[in-house]
Tab-separated table of N, CA and C and ligand atoms in Angstrom:
chain	number	residue	atom	x	y	z
A	1	UNK	N	0.868	-1.170	-0.042
A	1	UNK	CA	0.095	0.097	0.051
A	1	UNK	C	0.861	1.320	-0.074
A	2	UNK	N	1.873	1.266	0.899
A	2	UNK	CA	2.791	2.432	0.926
A	2	UNK	C	4.131	2.056	0.271
A	3	UNK	N	4.511	2.540	-0.774
A	3	UNK	CA	5.780	2.155	-1.420
A	3	UNK	C	6.741	3.375	-1.641
A	4	UNK	N	6.152	4.573	-1.500
A	4	UNK	CA	7.049	5.813	-1.676
A	4	UNK	C	6.773	6.744	-0.523
A	5	UNK	N	7.664	6.849	0.317
A	5	UNK	CA	7.479	7.675	1.559
A	5	UNK	C	8.245	8.913	1.555
A	6	UNK	N	7.671	10.013	2.051
A	6	UNK	CA	8.427	11.394	2.238
A	6	UNK	C	8.393	11.632	3.670
A	7	UNK	N	9.654	11.682	4.151
A	7	UNK	CA	9.801	11.912	5.654
A	7	UNK	C	10.320	13.391	5.898
A	8	UNK	N	9.536	14.300	6.428
A	8	UNK	CA	9.950	15.672	6.647
A	8	UNK	C	10.580	15.913	8.062
A	9	UNK	N	11.839	16.490	7.966
A	9	UNK	CA	12.768	16.610	9.164
A	9	UNK	C	13.160	18.061	9.254
A	10	UNK	N	12.908	18.569	10.469
A	10	UNK	CA	13.412	19.928	10.792
A	10	UNK	C	14.404	19.891	11.899
A	11	UNK	N	14.854	18.691	12.312
A	11	UNK	CA	15.953	18.682	13.339
A	11	UNK	C	15.317	18.638	14.809
A	12	UNK	N	14.051	18.704	14.977
A	12	UNK	CA	13.426	18.599	16.330
A	12	UNK	C	13.357	17.296	16.946
A	13	UNK	N	12.984	17.188	18.229
A	13	UNK	CA	12.891	16.052	18.920
A	13	UNK	C	11.608	15.288	18.327
A	14	UNK	N	10.654	16.025	17.966
A	14	UNK	CA	9.415	15.454	17.432
A	14	UNK	C	9.818	14.770	16.085
A	15	UNK	N	10.424	15.543	15.255
A	15	UNK	CA	10.902	14.941	13.969
A	15	UNK	C	11.686	13.643	14.075
A	16	UNK	N	12.534	13.725	15.034
A	16	UNK	CA	13.465	12.552	15.317
A	16	UNK	C	12.498	11.380	15.725
A	17	UNK	N	11.476	11.605	16.409
A	17	UNK	CA	10.499	10.516	16.749
A	17	UNK	C	9.852	10.106	15.406
A	18	UNK	N	9.444	10.968	14.563
A	18	UNK	CA	8.986	10.612	13.351
A	18	UNK	C	9.919	9.769	12.542
A	19	UNK	N	11.202	10.001	12.596
A	19	UNK	CA	12.096	9.104	11.807
A	19	UNK	C	12.212	7.744	12.361
A	20	UNK	N	12.186	7.671	13.781
A	20	UNK	CA	12.140	6.244	14.421
A	20	UNK	C	11.023	5.491	13.869
A	21	UNK	N	9.868	6.104	13.933
A	21	UNK	CA	8.577	5.384	13.428
A	21	UNK	C	8.740	5.007	11.994
A	22	UNK	N	9.352	5.863	11.241
A	22	UNK	CA	9.472	5.613	9.739
A	22	UNK	C	10.389	4.460	9.586
A	23	UNK	N	11.416	4.452	10.371
A	23	UNK	CA	12.430	3.343	10.316
A	23	UNK	C	11.743	2.042	10.626
A	24	UNK	N	10.909	1.932	11.654
A	24	UNK	CA	10.260	0.700	11.993
A	24	UNK	C	9.259	0.314	10.902
A	25	UNK	N	8.546	1.251	10.351
A	25	UNK	CA	7.600	1.064	9.222
A	25	UNK	C	8.263	0.500	8.094
A	26	UNK	N	9.439	1.079	7.728
A	26	UNK	CA	10.147	0.690	6.521
A	26	UNK	C	10.667	-0.666	6.684
A	27	UNK	N	11.196	-1.026	7.981
A	27	UNK	CA	11.691	-2.510	8.099
A	27	UNK	C	10.563	-3.435	8.023
A	28	UNK	N	9.296	-3.110	8.465
A	28	UNK	CA	8.211	-3.953	8.400
A	28	UNK	C	7.639	-4.145	6.998
A	29	UNK	N	7.675	-2.948	6.265
A	29	UNK	CA	7.063	-3.015	4.894
A	29	UNK	C	7.988	-3.626	3.883
A	30	UNK	N	9.228	-3.517	4.113
A	30	UNK	CA	10.159	-4.088	3.306
A	30	UNK	C	10.616	-3.214	1.979
A	31	UNK	N	10.019	-3.532	0.884
A	31	UNK	CA	10.370	-2.810	-0.376
A	31	UNK	C	9.738	-1.437	-0.544
A	32	UNK	N	10.350	-0.437	0.080
A	32	UNK	CA	9.912	0.902	0.097
A	32	UNK	C	10.943	1.915	-0.143
A	33	UNK	N	10.493	2.913	-0.992
A	33	UNK	CA	11.529	3.962	-1.281
A	33	UNK	C	11.274	5.175	-0.386
A	34	UNK	N	12.366	5.716	0.302
A	34	UNK	CA	12.152	6.623	1.272
A	34	UNK	C	12.965	7.910	0.948
A	35	UNK	N	12.355	9.118	1.105
A	35	UNK	CA	13.124	10.374	0.803
A	35	UNK	C	13.029	11.163	2.084
A	36	UNK	N	14.122	11.607	2.537
A	36	UNK	CA	14.259	12.521	3.734
A	36	UNK	C	14.422	14.020	3.127
A	37	UNK	N	13.427	14.839	3.523
A	37	UNK	CA	13.353	16.178	3.083
A	37	UNK	C	13.465	17.173	4.120
A	38	UNK	N	14.391	18.045	4.036
A	38	UNK	CA	14.465	19.255	4.906
A	38	UNK	C	14.298	20.543	4.029
A	39	UNK	N	13.497	21.434	4.589
A	39	UNK	CA	13.194	22.766	3.943
A	39	UNK	C	13.897	23.768	4.743
A	40	UNK	N	14.822	24.451	3.960
A	40	UNK	CA	15.511	25.591	4.773
A	40	UNK	C	14.647	26.812	4.469
A	41	UNK	N	14.539	27.530	5.608
A	41	UNK	CA	13.583	28.717	5.581
A	41	UNK	C	14.371	29.957	5.315
A	42	UNK	N	15.715	30.038	5.453
A	42	UNK	CA	16.370	31.417	5.134
A	42	UNK	C	17.382	31.190	4.091
A	43	UNK	N	17.358	32.155	3.143
A	43	UNK	CA	18.277	32.132	2.120
A	43	UNK	C	19.762	32.434	2.653
A	44	UNK	N	20.823	31.888	1.906
A	44	UNK	CA	22.155	31.997	2.472
A	44	UNK	C	22.576	33.453	2.462
A	45	UNK	N	23.436	33.809	3.391
A	45	UNK	CA	23.847	35.251	3.503
A	45	UNK	C	24.857	35.551	2.497
A	46	UNK	N	25.191	36.848	2.286
A	46	UNK	CA	26.079	37.316	1.350
A	46	UNK	C	27.407	36.704	1.462
A	47	UNK	N	27.782	36.676	2.720
A	47	UNK	CA	29.178	36.082	3.183
A	47	UNK	C	29.222	34.664	2.816
A	48	UNK	N	28.149	33.879	3.206
A	48	UNK	CA	28.266	32.450	2.832
A	48	UNK	C	28.212	32.256	1.212
A	49	UNK	N	27.537	33.076	0.622
A	49	UNK	CA	27.511	32.883	-0.901
A	49	UNK	C	28.878	33.113	-1.346
A	50	UNK	N	29.477	34.204	-0.882
A	50	UNK	CA	30.924	34.508	-1.365
A	50	UNK	C	31.951	33.369	-1.008
A	51	UNK	N	31.805	32.825	0.183
A	51	UNK	CA	32.633	31.875	0.647
A	51	UNK	C	32.473	30.558	-0.182
A	52	UNK	N	31.383	30.250	-0.681
A	52	UNK	CA	31.109	29.115	-1.455
A	52	UNK	C	30.967	29.308	-2.936
A	53	UNK	N	31.489	30.465	-3.373
A	53	UNK	CA	31.422	30.832	-4.811
A	53	UNK	C	30.083	30.642	-5.475
A	54	UNK	N	29.045	31.086	-4.625
A	54	UNK	CA	27.742	31.083	-5.054
A	54	UNK	C	27.083	29.768	-5.453
A	55	UNK	N	27.705	28.694	-4.834
A	55	UNK	CA	27.026	27.414	-5.068
A	55	UNK	C	25.939	27.152	-3.983
A	56	UNK	N	24.779	27.887	-4.238
A	56	UNK	CA	23.705	27.796	-3.285
A	56	UNK	C	23.315	26.421	-2.919
A	57	UNK	N	23.042	25.508	-3.969
A	57	UNK	CA	22.645	24.074	-3.676
A	57	UNK	C	23.586	23.433	-2.720
A	58	UNK	N	24.925	23.497	-2.869
A	58	UNK	CA	25.798	22.724	-2.142
A	58	UNK	C	25.676	23.390	-0.633
A	59	UNK	N	25.519	24.578	-0.602
A	59	UNK	CA	25.490	25.302	0.736
A	59	UNK	C	24.300	24.786	1.531
A	60	UNK	N	23.081	24.887	0.757
A	60	UNK	CA	21.940	24.350	1.473
A	60	UNK	C	21.903	22.932	1.765
A	61	UNK	N	22.590	22.141	0.936
A	61	UNK	CA	22.567	20.714	1.153
A	61	UNK	C	23.554	20.407	2.410
A	62	UNK	N	24.527	21.145	2.512
A	62	UNK	CA	25.573	20.885	3.679
A	62	UNK	C	24.784	21.301	5.011
A	63	UNK	N	24.145	22.433	4.901
A	63	UNK	CA	23.368	22.853	6.089
A	63	UNK	C	22.348	21.840	6.588
A	64	UNK	N	21.577	21.293	5.449
A	64	UNK	CA	20.532	20.352	5.689
A	64	UNK	C	21.038	19.120	6.289
A	65	UNK	N	22.254	18.612	5.768
A	65	UNK	CA	22.806	17.385	6.085
A	65	UNK	C	23.062	17.500	7.695
A	66	UNK	N	23.487	18.669	8.134
A	66	UNK	CA	23.907	18.743	9.611
A	66	UNK	C	22.627	18.643	10.414
A	67	UNK	N	21.433	19.085	9.876
A	67	UNK	CA	20.176	19.059	10.556
A	67	UNK	C	19.564	17.722	10.594
A	68	UNK	N	19.761	16.967	9.547
A	68	UNK	CA	19.154	15.600	9.515
A	68	UNK	C	20.057	14.503	9.774
A	69	UNK	N	21.219	14.824	10.418
A	69	UNK	CA	22.260	13.950	10.618
A	69	UNK	C	21.861	12.660	11.454
A	70	UNK	N	21.070	12.978	12.436
A	70	UNK	CA	20.641	11.931	13.354
A	70	UNK	C	19.742	10.899	12.559
A	71	UNK	N	18.968	11.512	11.810
A	71	UNK	CA	18.066	10.550	10.988
A	71	UNK	C	18.851	9.792	9.893
A	72	UNK	N	19.758	10.446	9.266
A	72	UNK	CA	20.630	9.736	8.364
A	72	UNK	C	21.323	8.582	9.043
A	73	UNK	N	22.042	9.014	10.157
A	73	UNK	CA	22.834	7.932	10.900
A	73	UNK	C	21.909	6.768	11.312
A	74	UNK	N	20.736	7.080	11.734
A	74	UNK	CA	19.784	5.961	12.152
A	74	UNK	C	19.522	4.925	10.909
A	75	UNK	N	19.242	5.554	9.760
A	75	UNK	CA	18.896	4.789	8.604
A	75	UNK	C	20.171	3.957	8.175
A	76	UNK	N	21.341	4.706	8.076
A	76	UNK	CA	22.538	3.995	7.611
A	76	UNK	C	22.992	2.843	8.583
A	77	UNK	N	22.634	3.050	9.968
A	77	UNK	CA	23.005	2.060	10.844
A	77	UNK	C	22.271	0.746	10.713
A	78	UNK	N	21.127	0.829	10.043
A	78	UNK	CA	20.412	-0.503	9.761
A	78	UNK	C	20.400	-0.823	8.289
A	79	UNK	N	21.210	-0.044	7.561
A	79	UNK	CA	21.376	-0.467	6.229
A	79	UNK	C	20.146	-0.105	5.289
A	80	UNK	N	19.397	0.945	5.557
A	80	UNK	CA	18.279	1.290	4.756
A	80	UNK	C	18.566	2.383	3.915
A	81	UNK	N	18.463	2.211	2.543
A	81	UNK	CA	18.762	3.109	1.661
A	81	UNK	C	17.739	4.293	1.514
A	82	UNK	N	18.195	5.577	1.315
A	82	UNK	CA	17.176	6.602	1.271
A	82	UNK	C	17.727	7.734	0.212
A	83	UNK	N	16.839	8.525	-0.143
A	83	UNK	CA	17.247	9.641	-0.963
A	83	UNK	C	17.182	10.963	-0.094
A	84	UNK	N	17.998	11.873	-0.341
A	84	UNK	CA	17.963	13.087	0.498
A	84	UNK	C	17.712	14.231	-0.338
A	85	UNK	N	16.683	15.036	0.162
A	85	UNK	CA	16.369	16.301	-0.617
A	85	UNK	C	16.402	17.431	0.212
A	86	UNK	N	16.746	18.633	-0.437
A	86	UNK	CA	16.719	19.902	0.300
A	86	UNK	C	15.880	20.853	-0.512
A	87	UNK	N	15.099	21.773	0.163
A	87	UNK	CA	14.354	22.672	-0.638
A	87	UNK	C	14.489	24.027	0.215
A	88	UNK	N	14.083	25.147	-0.475
A	88	UNK	CA	14.239	26.401	0.190
A	88	UNK	C	12.865	27.017	0.020
A	89	UNK	N	12.231	27.543	1.106
A	89	UNK	CA	10.999	28.202	1.117
A	89	UNK	C	10.160	28.060	2.308
A	90	UNK	N	8.882	28.004	2.101
A	90	UNK	CA	7.861	27.763	3.063
A	90	UNK	C	7.824	26.219	3.299
A	91	UNK	N	8.153	25.762	4.587
A	91	UNK	CA	8.127	24.245	4.658
A	91	UNK	C	6.906	23.567	4.172
A	92	UNK	N	5.725	23.964	4.595
A	92	UNK	CA	4.503	23.207	4.397
A	92	UNK	C	4.382	23.227	2.731
A	93	UNK	N	4.526	24.447	2.105
A	93	UNK	CA	4.222	24.492	0.683
A	93	UNK	C	5.280	23.429	-0.043
A	94	UNK	N	6.510	23.501	0.393
A	94	UNK	CA	7.518	22.620	-0.224
A	94	UNK	C	7.233	21.213	0.010
A	95	UNK	N	6.799	20.853	1.164
A	95	UNK	CA	6.453	19.436	1.425
A	95	UNK	C	5.303	19.008	0.630
A	96	UNK	N	4.307	19.795	0.384
A	96	UNK	CA	3.087	19.447	-0.366
A	96	UNK	C	3.549	19.382	-1.753
A	97	UNK	N	4.225	20.351	-2.271
A	97	UNK	CA	4.593	20.362	-3.690
A	97	UNK	C	5.565	19.184	-4.144
A	98	UNK	N	6.503	18.859	-3.208
A	98	UNK	CA	7.324	17.690	-3.452
A	98	UNK	C	6.522	16.357	-3.411
A	99	UNK	N	5.565	16.337	-2.498
A	99	UNK	CA	4.705	15.060	-2.467
A	99	UNK	C	3.923	14.895	-3.812
A	100	UNK	N	3.445	16.064	-4.259
A	100	UNK	CA	2.709	15.928	-5.499
A	100	UNK	C	3.546	15.558	-6.689
A	101	UNK	N	4.633	16.411	-6.823
A	101	UNK	CA	5.541	16.095	-8.038
A	101	UNK	C	6.113	14.646	-7.958
A	102	UNK	N	6.455	14.263	-6.761
A	102	UNK	CA	7.199	12.953	-6.700
A	102	UNK	C	6.163	11.725	-6.626
A	103	UNK	N	4.900	12.086	-6.526
A	103	UNK	CA	3.842	11.032	-6.407
A	103	UNK	C	4.090	10.171	-5.174
A	104	UNK	N	4.392	10.752	-4.073
A	104	UNK	CA	4.482	10.007	-2.864
A	104	UNK	C	3.193	9.432	-2.355
A	105	UNK	N	3.204	8.276	-1.786
A	105	UNK	CA	1.904	7.859	-1.210
A	105	UNK	C	1.759	7.872	0.255
A	106	UNK	N	2.777	8.367	0.944
A	106	UNK	CA	2.699	8.716	2.365
A	106	UNK	C	3.711	9.753	2.765
A	107	UNK	N	3.218	10.730	3.626
A	107	UNK	CA	4.167	11.808	4.208
A	107	UNK	C	4.091	11.510	5.766
A	108	UNK	N	5.397	11.431	6.203
A	108	UNK	CA	5.512	11.218	7.750
A	108	UNK	C	6.222	12.462	8.317
A	109	UNK	N	5.582	12.949	9.456
A	109	UNK	CA	6.205	14.235	10.049
A	109	UNK	C	5.867	14.210	11.656
A	110	UNK	N	6.395	15.045	12.323
A	110	UNK	CA	6.146	15.101	13.734
A	110	UNK	C	4.964	16.109	13.918
A	111	UNK	N	4.291	15.898	15.226
A	111	UNK	CA	3.180	16.747	15.432
A	111	UNK	C	3.586	18.294	15.862
A	112	UNK	N	4.714	18.358	16.254
A	112	UNK	CA	5.299	19.696	16.615
A	112	UNK	C	6.689	19.717	16.070
A	113	UNK	N	7.319	20.951	16.234
A	113	UNK	CA	8.655	20.954	15.701
A	113	UNK	C	9.535	21.805	16.447
A	114	UNK	N	10.314	22.727	15.943
A	114	UNK	CA	11.251	23.445	16.697
A	114	UNK	C	10.733	24.623	17.491
A	115	UNK	N	9.552	24.931	17.239
A	115	UNK	CA	8.849	26.060	18.068
A	115	UNK	C	7.727	25.563	18.878
A	116	UNK	N	7.878	24.671	19.832
A	116	UNK	CA	6.657	23.934	20.423
A	116	UNK	C	6.049	24.788	21.580
A	117	UNK	N	6.295	26.089	21.679
A	117	UNK	CA	5.774	26.768	23.004
A	117	UNK	C	4.338	27.081	22.882
A	118	UNK	N	3.777	27.374	21.793
A	118	UNK	CA	2.403	27.695	21.752
A	118	UNK	C	1.562	26.498	22.107
A	119	UNK	N	0.438	26.766	22.990
A	119	UNK	CA	-0.456	25.637	23.426
A	119	UNK	C	-1.373	25.099	22.480
A	120	UNK	N	-0.981	24.767	21.253
A	120	UNK	CA	-1.750	24.101	20.240
A	120	UNK	C	-1.332	22.749	20.033
A	121	UNK	N	-2.281	21.991	19.540
A	121	UNK	CA	-1.901	20.398	19.400
A	121	UNK	C	-0.888	20.276	18.204
A	122	UNK	N	-1.166	20.852	17.103
A	122	UNK	CA	-0.255	20.702	15.950
A	122	UNK	C	0.390	21.910	15.629
A	123	UNK	N	1.701	21.813	15.141
A	123	UNK	CA	2.459	22.964	14.550
A	123	UNK	C	1.770	23.422	13.217
A	124	UNK	N	2.062	24.609	12.835
A	124	UNK	CA	1.461	25.120	11.648
A	124	UNK	C	1.796	24.403	10.317
A	125	UNK	N	3.103	23.781	10.311
A	125	UNK	CA	3.515	23.038	9.146
A	125	UNK	C	2.729	21.709	9.075
A	126	UNK	N	2.506	20.989	10.202
A	126	UNK	CA	1.758	19.745	10.231
A	126	UNK	C	0.377	20.026	9.874
A	127	UNK	N	-0.116	21.027	10.361
A	127	UNK	CA	-1.656	21.455	10.130
A	127	UNK	C	-1.864	21.712	8.629
A	128	UNK	N	-0.922	22.521	8.052
A	128	UNK	CA	-1.201	22.778	6.571
A	128	UNK	C	-0.875	21.737	5.755
A	129	UNK	N	0.111	20.901	5.981
A	129	UNK	CA	0.315	19.619	5.232
A	129	UNK	C	-0.816	18.724	5.284
A	130	UNK	N	-1.413	18.604	6.481
A	130	UNK	CA	-2.580	17.645	6.675
A	130	UNK	C	-3.707	18.179	5.846
A	131	UNK	N	-3.948	19.482	5.728
A	131	UNK	CA	-4.982	20.016	5.040
A	131	UNK	C	-4.850	19.865	3.632
A	132	UNK	N	-3.604	19.958	3.013
A	132	UNK	CA	-3.462	20.106	1.553
A	132	UNK	C	-2.797	19.011	0.909
A	133	UNK	N	-2.373	17.957	1.650
A	133	UNK	CA	-1.499	16.907	1.111
A	133	UNK	C	-2.294	16.143	0.073
A	134	UNK	N	-1.597	15.651	-0.943
A	134	UNK	CA	-2.222	14.762	-2.006
A	134	UNK	C	-2.347	13.372	-1.562
A	135	UNK	N	-1.846	13.033	-0.376
A	135	UNK	CA	-1.812	11.475	-0.004
A	135	UNK	C	-1.945	11.482	1.599
A	136	UNK	N	-2.140	10.262	1.998
A	136	UNK	CA	-2.163	10.106	3.564
A	136	UNK	C	-1.011	10.684	4.252
A	137	UNK	N	-1.289	11.187	5.580
A	137	UNK	CA	-0.090	11.872	6.210
A	137	UNK	C	-0.119	11.166	7.600
A	138	UNK	N	1.114	10.685	7.974
A	138	UNK	CA	1.241	10.102	9.301
A	138	UNK	C	1.831	11.142	10.205
A	139	UNK	N	1.158	11.593	11.323
A	139	UNK	CA	1.712	12.531	12.186
A	139	UNK	C	2.175	11.961	13.488
A	140	UNK	N	3.467	11.820	13.820
A	140	UNK	CA	3.907	11.198	14.971
A	140	UNK	C	3.889	11.931	16.223
A	141	UNK	N	3.324	11.339	17.181
A	141	UNK	CA	3.190	12.069	18.547
A	141	UNK	C	4.450	12.149	19.335
B	1	LIG	N1	11.802	23.192	7.704
B	1	LIG	C1	11.182	22.030	7.772
B	1	LIG	N2	11.619	21.047	6.961
B	1	LIG	C2	11.003	19.761	6.932
B	1	LIG	N3	10.154	19.422	7.849
B	1	LIG	C3	9.605	20.340	8.634
B	1	LIG	C4	10.052	21.690	8.601
B	1	LIG	N4	9.463	22.346	9.602
B	1	LIG	C5	8.593	21.547	10.213
B	1	LIG	N5	8.638	20.280	9.610
B	1	LIG	C6	7.989	19.089	9.952
B	1	LIG	O1	6.727	19.425	10.644
B	1	LIG	C7	6.523	18.886	11.980
B	1	LIG	C8	5.838	19.940	12.751
B	1	LIG	O2	6.589	21.054	12.810
B	1	LIG	P1	5.819	22.543	12.956
B	1	LIG	O3	6.804	23.537	12.395
B	1	LIG	O4	4.456	22.422	12.334
B	1	LIG	O5	5.699	22.806	14.518
B	1	LIG	P2	6.317	23.866	15.478
B	1	LIG	O6	7.668	24.217	15.070
B	1	LIG	O7	6.113	23.386	16.903
B	1	LIG	O8	5.291	25.114	15.366
B	1	LIG	P3	5.309	26.396	14.419
B	1	LIG	O9	6.461	26.198	13.408
B	1	LIG	O10	3.994	26.386	13.770
B	1	LIG	O11	5.594	27.544	15.209
B	1	LIG	C9	8.019	18.619	12.295
B	1	LIG	O12	8.173	17.652	13.333
B	1	LIG	C10	8.592	18.200	10.984
B	1	LIG	O13	8.349	16.818	10.761
B	2	LIG	MG1	8.219	24.891	13.148
């Protein structure tokens, strides 16, 4: 039923829990393709651009790899292959667009993220993805 999964990671404890659940699900399901996606919300600074010779993609990718390292390490440690993607912009919009373009059949994410102070059940990214996603969404508590 689920053969192409998109896992959205912002580096939060909630997202790390979502990656643990994803790992368990992937082990149970077997033949699944999994993509780890991080959306960067701030464009590189002028100094960073100059330092990297305006290679924006590598810059974003390196920053994102640092943020999703825990998830990548967990997948590697059990030998699960994955694809890594980085995007720049509004996280919910990017997650929804990628899910549509890539024809994913499941999105997995945390219920809250890096700003869990407000007393609401779901973060704004989870809420928007849940509302507009083209496929089922698994929100990990
Ligand atoms: N920049 C991002 N890139 C990838 N996934 C993200 C990103 N931001 C949030 N997510 C996903 O959405 C989940 C919920 O985070 P969300 O941002 O909605 O909550 P929050 O940070 O607590 O609240 P808010 O951002 O609305 O103040 C995260 O656990 C993660 O799975
Ligand atoms: Mg957030």
